[in-house]
mmCIF file of C-alpha atoms and ligand atoms in Angstrom:
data_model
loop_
_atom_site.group_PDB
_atom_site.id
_atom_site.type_symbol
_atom_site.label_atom_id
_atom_site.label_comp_id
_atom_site.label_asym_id
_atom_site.label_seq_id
_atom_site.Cartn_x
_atom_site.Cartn_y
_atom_site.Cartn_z
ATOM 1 C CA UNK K 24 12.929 9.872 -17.697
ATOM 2 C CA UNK K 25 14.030 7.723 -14.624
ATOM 3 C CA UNK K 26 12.293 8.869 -11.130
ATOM 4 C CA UNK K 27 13.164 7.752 -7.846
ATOM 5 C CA UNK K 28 16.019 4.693 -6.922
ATOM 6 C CA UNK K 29 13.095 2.351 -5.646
ATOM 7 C CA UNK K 30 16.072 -0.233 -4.625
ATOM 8 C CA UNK K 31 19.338 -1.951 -4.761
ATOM 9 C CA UNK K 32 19.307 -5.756 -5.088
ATOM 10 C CA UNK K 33 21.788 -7.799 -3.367
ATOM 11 C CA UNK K 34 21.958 -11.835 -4.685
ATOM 12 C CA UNK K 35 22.682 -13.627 -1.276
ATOM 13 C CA UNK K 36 22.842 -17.264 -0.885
ATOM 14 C CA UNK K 37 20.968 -17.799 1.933
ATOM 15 C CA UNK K 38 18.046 -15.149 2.799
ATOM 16 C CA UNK K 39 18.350 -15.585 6.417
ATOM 17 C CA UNK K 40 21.702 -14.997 7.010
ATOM 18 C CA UNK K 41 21.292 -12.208 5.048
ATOM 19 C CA UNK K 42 18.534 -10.925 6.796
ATOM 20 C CA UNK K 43 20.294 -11.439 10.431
ATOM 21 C CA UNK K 44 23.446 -9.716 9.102
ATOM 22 C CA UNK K 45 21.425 -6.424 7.889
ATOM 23 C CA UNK K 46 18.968 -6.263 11.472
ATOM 24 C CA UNK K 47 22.274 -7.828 14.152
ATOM 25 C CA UNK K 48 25.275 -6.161 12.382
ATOM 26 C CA UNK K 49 23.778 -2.822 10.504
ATOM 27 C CA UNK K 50 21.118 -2.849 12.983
ATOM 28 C CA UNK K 51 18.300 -2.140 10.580
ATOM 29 C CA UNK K 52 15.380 -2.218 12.253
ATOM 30 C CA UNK K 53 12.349 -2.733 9.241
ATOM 31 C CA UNK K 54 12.422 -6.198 7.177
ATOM 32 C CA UNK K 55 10.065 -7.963 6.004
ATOM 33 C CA UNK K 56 9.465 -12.124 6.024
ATOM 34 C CA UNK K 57 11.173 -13.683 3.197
ATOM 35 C CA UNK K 58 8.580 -14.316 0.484
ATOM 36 C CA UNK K 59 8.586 -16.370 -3.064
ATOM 37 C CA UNK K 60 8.271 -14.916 -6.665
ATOM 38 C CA UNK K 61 8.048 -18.290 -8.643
ATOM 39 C CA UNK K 62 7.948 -16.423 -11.951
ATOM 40 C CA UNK K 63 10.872 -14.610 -11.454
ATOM 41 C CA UNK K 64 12.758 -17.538 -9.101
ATOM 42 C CA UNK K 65 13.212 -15.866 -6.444
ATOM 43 C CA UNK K 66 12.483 -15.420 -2.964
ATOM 44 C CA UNK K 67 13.184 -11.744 -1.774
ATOM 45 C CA UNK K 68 13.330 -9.779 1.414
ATOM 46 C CA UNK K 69 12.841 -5.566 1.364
ATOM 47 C CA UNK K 70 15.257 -4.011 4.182
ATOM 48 C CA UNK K 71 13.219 -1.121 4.630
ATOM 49 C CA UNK K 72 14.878 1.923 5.121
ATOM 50 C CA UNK K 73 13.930 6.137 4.845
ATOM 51 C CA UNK K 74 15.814 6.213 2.063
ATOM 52 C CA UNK K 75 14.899 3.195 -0.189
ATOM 53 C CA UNK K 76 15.090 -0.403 0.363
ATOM 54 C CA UNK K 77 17.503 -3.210 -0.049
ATOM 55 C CA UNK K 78 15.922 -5.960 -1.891
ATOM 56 C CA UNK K 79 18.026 -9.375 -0.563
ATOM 57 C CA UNK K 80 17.198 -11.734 -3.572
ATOM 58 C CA UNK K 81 18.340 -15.739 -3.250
ATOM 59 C CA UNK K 82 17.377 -18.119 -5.864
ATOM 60 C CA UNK K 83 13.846 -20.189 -6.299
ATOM 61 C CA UNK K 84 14.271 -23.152 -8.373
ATOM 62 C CA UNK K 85 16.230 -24.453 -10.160
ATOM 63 C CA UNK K 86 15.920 -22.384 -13.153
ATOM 64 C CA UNK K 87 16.698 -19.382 -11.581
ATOM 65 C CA UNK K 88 18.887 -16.049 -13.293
ATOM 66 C CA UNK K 89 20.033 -15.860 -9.495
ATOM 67 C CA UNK K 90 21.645 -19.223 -9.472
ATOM 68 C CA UNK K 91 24.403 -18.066 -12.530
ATOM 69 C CA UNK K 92 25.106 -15.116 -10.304
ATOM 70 C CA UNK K 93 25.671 -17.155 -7.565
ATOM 71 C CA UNK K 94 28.303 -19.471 -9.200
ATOM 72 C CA UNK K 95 30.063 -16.467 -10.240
ATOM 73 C CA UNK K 96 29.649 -14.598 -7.003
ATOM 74 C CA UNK K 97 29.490 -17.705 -4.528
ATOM 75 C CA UNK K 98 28.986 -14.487 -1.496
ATOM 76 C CA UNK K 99 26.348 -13.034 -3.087
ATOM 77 C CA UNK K 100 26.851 -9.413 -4.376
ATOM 78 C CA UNK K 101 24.978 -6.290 -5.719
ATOM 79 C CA UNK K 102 23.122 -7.891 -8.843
ATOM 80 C CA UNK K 103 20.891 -4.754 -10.129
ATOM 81 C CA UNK K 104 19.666 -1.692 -9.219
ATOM 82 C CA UNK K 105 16.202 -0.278 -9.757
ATOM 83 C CA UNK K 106 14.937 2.972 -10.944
ATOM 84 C CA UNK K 107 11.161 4.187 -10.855
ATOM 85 C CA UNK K 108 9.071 5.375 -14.287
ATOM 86 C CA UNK K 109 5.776 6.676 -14.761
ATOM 87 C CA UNK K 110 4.957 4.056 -17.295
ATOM 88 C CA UNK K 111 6.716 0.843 -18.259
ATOM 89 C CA UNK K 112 5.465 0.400 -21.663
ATOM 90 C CA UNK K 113 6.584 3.694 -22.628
ATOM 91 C CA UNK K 114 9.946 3.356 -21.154
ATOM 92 C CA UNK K 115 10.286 -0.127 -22.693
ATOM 93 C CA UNK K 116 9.877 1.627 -26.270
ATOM 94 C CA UNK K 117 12.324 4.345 -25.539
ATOM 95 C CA UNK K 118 14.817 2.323 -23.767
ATOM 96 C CA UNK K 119 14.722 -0.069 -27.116
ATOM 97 C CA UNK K 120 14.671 2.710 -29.635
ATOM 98 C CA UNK K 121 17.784 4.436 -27.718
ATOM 99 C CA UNK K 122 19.547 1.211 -28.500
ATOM 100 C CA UNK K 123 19.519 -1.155 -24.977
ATOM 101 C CA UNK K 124 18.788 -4.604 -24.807
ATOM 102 C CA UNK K 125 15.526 -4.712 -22.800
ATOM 103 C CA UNK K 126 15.547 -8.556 -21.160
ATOM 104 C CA UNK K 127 11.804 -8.974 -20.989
ATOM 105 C CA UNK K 128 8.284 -7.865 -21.545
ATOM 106 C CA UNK K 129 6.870 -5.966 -18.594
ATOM 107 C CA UNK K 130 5.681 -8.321 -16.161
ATOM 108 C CA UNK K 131 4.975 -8.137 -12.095
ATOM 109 C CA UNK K 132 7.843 -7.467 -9.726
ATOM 110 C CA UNK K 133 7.993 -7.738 -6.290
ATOM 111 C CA UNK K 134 6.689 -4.346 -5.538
ATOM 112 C CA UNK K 135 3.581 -5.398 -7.401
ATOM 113 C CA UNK K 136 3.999 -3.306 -10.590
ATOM 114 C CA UNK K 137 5.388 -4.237 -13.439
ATOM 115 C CA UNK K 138 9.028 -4.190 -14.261
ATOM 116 C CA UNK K 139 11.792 -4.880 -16.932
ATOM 117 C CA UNK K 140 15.222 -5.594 -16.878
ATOM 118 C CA UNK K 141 18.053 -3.894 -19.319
ATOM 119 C CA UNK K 142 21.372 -5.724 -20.215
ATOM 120 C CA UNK K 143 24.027 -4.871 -18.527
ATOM 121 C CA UNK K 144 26.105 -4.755 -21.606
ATOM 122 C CA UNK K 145 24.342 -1.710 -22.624
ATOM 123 C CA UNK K 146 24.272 0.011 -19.358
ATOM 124 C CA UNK K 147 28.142 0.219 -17.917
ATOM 125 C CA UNK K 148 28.026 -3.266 -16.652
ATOM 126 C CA UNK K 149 25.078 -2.782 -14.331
ATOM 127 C CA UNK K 150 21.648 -4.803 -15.074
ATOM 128 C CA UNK K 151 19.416 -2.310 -14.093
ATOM 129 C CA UNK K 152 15.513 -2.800 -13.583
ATOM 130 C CA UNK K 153 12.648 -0.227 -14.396
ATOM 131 C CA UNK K 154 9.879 -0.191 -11.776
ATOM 132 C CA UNK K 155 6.922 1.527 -12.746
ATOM 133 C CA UNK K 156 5.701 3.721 -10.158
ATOM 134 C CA UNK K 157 2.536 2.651 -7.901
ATOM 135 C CA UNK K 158 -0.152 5.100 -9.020
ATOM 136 C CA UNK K 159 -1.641 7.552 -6.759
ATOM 137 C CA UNK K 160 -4.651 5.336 -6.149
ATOM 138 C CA UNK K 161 -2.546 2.909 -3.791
HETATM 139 CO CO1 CO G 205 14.534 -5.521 -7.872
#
C-alpha cells in the first residue's frame, strides 16, 4: 500500500544550526527558509535532495510533541519517517483494522496534504507518518 519515502524527519533543537550543518558540512545545496506549522508545533525546514528530503523539525510552542523528544534526545535525532499513499482516509481505515494505533485524524502536513501519524509501538519502534500523495493536478 505505501508509495514513495516522501522524507525522514530529524527533531533538532535549533533549526539554524541545523540548517548550516546540512548546506557547510554535507554541502547540500537546496533548503528552504525555516517556516511555522502552529497546529502541529513546529517549525520545519525541507533539505531538498534528488532522492527525497530531510525534513529538520524543532519545536513551536510550548505544547509541542517535539519538545518530549527533545528532553529525551537533548541533540535532536531521527523522530519519524514518512511514506506516501494514494489516499489517507483509506489508509487510516486499513492501518486501524490491521491493528496500529493511528495518532490522529488526517489533517494538513507540511507538504500541504494531509497526513497521520502511527505509534511507534506498533511499528518496530519507529513513529512513522502517512503522506498522501499530491494529486496529478499540482
Ligand atoms: Co514529516
Amino acid at each position: 500500500m505505501i508509495g514513495s519515502m516522501n522524507h525522514v524527519g530529524i527533531a533538532v533543537p535549533d533549526i539554524e544550526t541545523a540548517i548550516a550543518f546540512y548546506r557547510d558540512v554535507l554541502g547540500a545545496v537546496d533548503i528552504t527558509e525555516p517556516r511555522d506549522l502552529p497546529p502541529q508545533g513546529v517549525t520545519y525546514a525541507f533539505v531538498n535532495l534528488p532522492s527525497g528530503q530531510v525534513e529538520l523539525i524543532t519545536p513551536f510552542g510550548e505544547d509541542s510533541p517535539i519538545n518530549k523528544f527533545l528532553e529525551r534526545n537533548p541533540k535532536g535525532g531521527q523522530h519519524h519517517v514518512c511514506f506516501e499513499v494514494e489516499d489517507i482516509h483509506e489508509a487510516s481505515l486499513l492501518m486501524a483494522e490491521r491493528g496500529m494505533r493511528v495518532l490522529n485524524e488526517p489533517r494538513i502536513g507540511a507538504h500541504g496534504t494531509l497526513v497521520v501519524f502511527l505509534h511507534p509501538g506498533d511499528a518496530g519502534g519507529v513513529l512513522i507518518e502517512l503522506m498522501e500523495s499530491h494529486k496529478e493536478a499540482h
